[in-house]
């Protein structure tokens, strides 16, 4: 697994439902390592495996990526178990949707279950910003991008622009 490029919208690869990890082996640890490198280099607060070309259910995040002391969090096979309340995620963005930001309606708090990178069960109660990051990354595992939650002229113009750029490059999707 050497892909270091981020898959971007509207690539249909991002639209699939990812597969659960059954065995957290060396290959999976390598993918996690790659994801973390890409996330900190970008820099971004979170990344899903599907964004680097891997169809497994893995996310990494660090809500303070600029901090000297890094706090990398890894979640394998995460699921949102409960959602509560409403919050506006301001100017949300995504490494797979370059040059576009928008407000998004999200749940204020979530309960997430998954495994850590050693396979131990994790249960995370998150609210506010962390809750938003978890919802965004877990959406990726279901083929959902944050712009899917957005209805605006700005988004339509953005979509038209990236499709035009792709056509120029002669790539087919
Ligand atoms: Ni994203």
Short mmCIF file of C-alpha atoms and ligand atoms in Angstrom, two decimals:
data_model
loop_
_atom_site.label_atom_id
_atom_site.label_comp_id
_atom_site.label_asym_id
_atom_site.label_seq_id
_atom_site.Cartn_x
_atom_site.Cartn_y
_atom_site.Cartn_z
CA UNK A 1 0.00 0.00 0.00
CA UNK A 2 1.96 2.93 -1.27
CA UNK A 3 -0.73 5.29 -2.51
CA UNK A 4 0.09 8.72 -1.20
CA UNK A 5 -2.39 10.60 -3.30
CA UNK A 6 -5.73 11.69 -1.98
CA UNK A 7 -8.74 10.56 -4.01
CA UNK A 8 -10.89 13.58 -4.77
CA UNK A 9 -14.49 14.36 -5.63
CA UNK A 10 -16.21 13.40 -7.92
CA UNK A 11 -14.24 10.13 -8.14
CA UNK A 12 -16.78 7.33 -7.69
CA UNK A 13 -14.27 5.35 -5.64
CA UNK A 14 -15.31 7.58 -2.73
CA UNK A 15 -18.92 6.46 -3.12
CA UNK A 16 -18.60 2.88 -1.99
CA UNK A 17 -19.45 1.42 1.38
CA UNK A 18 -16.19 0.30 2.93
CA UNK A 19 -15.50 -3.22 4.16
CA UNK A 20 -15.01 -4.04 7.82
CA UNK A 21 -11.49 -4.95 8.86
CA UNK A 22 -11.48 -8.56 9.99
CA UNK A 23 -7.87 -8.89 10.99
CA UNK A 24 -5.73 -5.94 12.10
CA UNK A 25 -2.50 -7.24 10.59
CA UNK A 26 0.70 -5.65 9.36
CA UNK A 27 -0.93 -4.49 6.11
CA UNK A 28 -3.58 -2.63 8.08
CA UNK A 29 -0.92 -1.09 10.36
CA UNK A 30 0.92 0.11 7.22
CA UNK A 31 -2.27 1.67 5.88
CA UNK A 32 -2.80 3.43 9.21
CA UNK A 33 0.78 4.71 9.11
CA UNK A 34 0.29 6.05 5.57
CA UNK A 35 -3.02 7.67 6.48
CA UNK A 36 -1.46 9.42 9.45
CA UNK A 37 1.47 10.70 7.36
CA UNK A 38 -0.88 12.07 4.71
CA UNK A 39 -3.20 13.64 7.28
CA UNK A 40 -0.43 15.50 9.11
CA UNK A 41 1.23 16.57 5.86
CA UNK A 42 -2.00 17.95 4.39
CA UNK A 43 -2.66 19.04 7.19
CA UNK A 44 -6.12 17.80 8.06
CA UNK A 45 -7.94 16.89 11.25
CA UNK A 46 -9.15 13.54 9.95
CA UNK A 47 -8.87 11.04 7.14
CA UNK A 48 -10.70 7.90 6.08
CA UNK A 49 -8.90 5.00 4.37
CA UNK A 50 -11.14 5.32 1.30
CA UNK A 51 -9.55 8.74 0.67
CA UNK A 52 -6.18 7.11 0.10
CA UNK A 53 -7.47 4.33 -2.10
CA UNK A 54 -8.20 1.64 0.51
CA UNK A 55 -11.74 0.28 0.80
CA UNK A 56 -11.50 -0.72 4.48
CA UNK A 57 -13.36 0.81 7.43
CA UNK A 58 -10.59 2.79 9.08
CA UNK A 59 -10.39 6.42 10.14
CA UNK A 60 -7.64 8.47 11.76
CA UNK A 61 -8.00 11.88 13.36
CA UNK A 62 -6.30 14.44 15.53
CA UNK A 63 -8.39 17.49 16.28
CA UNK A 64 -5.24 19.51 17.04
CA UNK A 65 -2.97 18.47 14.16
CA UNK A 66 -0.77 21.56 14.56
CA UNK A 67 0.12 20.78 18.16
CA UNK A 68 3.73 19.92 18.82
CA UNK A 69 2.65 16.87 20.75
CA UNK A 70 0.59 14.80 18.35
CA UNK A 71 -2.39 12.86 19.50
CA UNK A 72 -3.20 10.44 16.70
CA UNK A 73 -6.48 8.60 17.15
CA UNK A 74 -7.28 5.50 15.13
CA UNK A 75 -10.70 3.90 14.81
CA UNK A 76 -11.27 0.60 13.06
CA UNK A 77 -14.82 -0.36 12.01
CA UNK A 78 -16.38 2.66 13.75
CA UNK A 79 -20.14 3.11 13.88
CA UNK A 80 -22.34 5.90 15.14
CA UNK A 81 -24.64 4.24 17.70
CA UNK A 82 -26.54 7.32 18.87
CA UNK A 83 -26.97 10.92 17.76
CA UNK A 84 -28.44 13.75 19.75
CA UNK A 85 -29.20 17.42 19.19
CA UNK A 86 -28.26 19.73 16.35
CA UNK A 87 -25.24 21.86 15.67
CA UNK A 88 -23.97 23.86 12.70
CA UNK A 89 -20.54 22.78 11.62
CA UNK A 90 -19.06 26.02 10.37
CA UNK A 91 -17.10 26.11 7.12
CA UNK A 92 -16.59 22.36 7.06
CA UNK A 93 -14.05 21.08 4.56
CA UNK A 94 -12.56 17.81 3.32
CA UNK A 95 -9.21 16.83 1.83
CA UNK A 96 -11.15 15.01 -0.91
CA UNK A 97 -13.13 18.14 -1.79
CA UNK A 98 -10.40 20.73 -2.33
CA UNK A 99 -11.18 24.46 -2.37
CA UNK A 100 -14.70 24.13 -1.04
CA UNK A 101 -16.10 24.84 2.40
CA UNK A 102 -19.62 25.06 3.67
CA UNK A 103 -21.71 25.10 6.82
CA UNK A 104 -23.19 21.66 7.51
CA UNK A 105 -25.92 20.57 9.90
CA UNK A 106 -24.65 17.87 12.23
CA UNK A 107 -25.72 16.13 15.41
CA UNK A 108 -24.44 17.94 18.49
CA UNK A 109 -23.29 14.76 20.18
CA UNK A 110 -22.69 11.18 19.12
CA UNK A 111 -21.91 7.86 20.66
CA UNK A 112 -19.40 5.93 18.54
CA UNK A 113 -18.25 2.35 18.89
CA UNK A 114 -15.31 0.73 17.17
CA UNK A 115 -11.90 -0.81 17.75
CA UNK A 116 -8.53 0.76 18.41
CA UNK A 117 -5.53 -0.23 16.29
CA UNK A 118 -4.81 -3.15 18.61
CA UNK A 119 -8.33 -4.49 18.24
CA UNK A 120 -9.59 -3.38 21.66
CA UNK A 121 -13.21 -2.21 21.73
CA UNK A 122 -13.69 1.54 22.08
CA UNK A 123 -16.74 3.56 23.01
CA UNK A 124 -16.50 7.31 22.49
CA UNK A 125 -19.01 9.88 23.66
CA UNK A 126 -18.24 13.03 21.72
CA UNK A 127 -19.77 16.47 21.49
CA UNK A 128 -19.06 19.67 19.60
CA UNK A 129 -16.07 19.67 17.28
CA UNK A 130 -14.98 16.08 17.96
CA UNK A 131 -18.53 14.93 17.29
CA UNK A 132 -18.45 16.75 13.93
CA UNK A 133 -15.11 15.20 12.96
CA UNK A 134 -16.33 11.70 13.82
CA UNK A 135 -19.56 12.16 11.85
CA UNK A 136 -17.61 13.49 8.85
CA UNK A 137 -15.10 10.61 8.83
CA UNK A 138 -17.66 7.87 9.49
CA UNK A 139 -19.77 9.33 6.64
CA UNK A 140 -16.80 8.57 4.34
CA UNK A 141 -17.09 4.86 5.29
CA UNK A 142 -20.64 4.94 3.95
CA UNK A 143 -19.70 6.68 0.71
CA UNK A 144 -21.04 10.02 1.93
CA UNK A 145 -19.24 13.34 1.48
CA UNK A 146 -19.98 16.50 3.46
CA UNK A 147 -21.17 18.26 0.32
CA UNK A 148 -23.99 15.72 0.12
CA UNK A 149 -25.46 17.51 3.14
CA UNK A 150 -25.21 20.88 1.38
CA UNK A 151 -27.78 22.44 -0.93
CA UNK A 152 -26.52 25.68 -2.38
CA UNK A 153 -25.75 27.47 -5.60
CA UNK A 154 -22.14 27.68 -4.45
CA UNK A 155 -21.97 23.89 -4.35
CA UNK A 156 -23.54 23.53 -7.81
CA UNK A 157 -20.99 25.95 -9.22
CA UNK A 158 -18.18 24.07 -7.52
CA UNK A 159 -19.38 20.74 -8.90
CA UNK A 160 -19.62 22.16 -12.40
CA UNK A 161 -16.12 23.62 -12.11
CA UNK A 162 -14.42 20.37 -10.99
CA UNK A 163 -16.21 18.37 -13.67
CA UNK A 164 -15.05 20.83 -16.31
CA UNK A 165 -11.47 20.58 -15.05
CA UNK A 166 -11.65 16.78 -15.26
CA UNK A 167 -12.89 16.92 -18.83
CA UNK A 168 -9.95 19.13 -19.72
CA UNK A 169 -7.60 16.57 -18.24
CA UNK A 170 -9.36 13.91 -20.29
CA UNK A 171 -10.16 11.73 -17.30
CA UNK A 172 -13.35 9.76 -17.29
CA UNK A 173 -15.50 9.10 -14.23
NI1 LIG B 1 -13.41 14.25 4.45
#
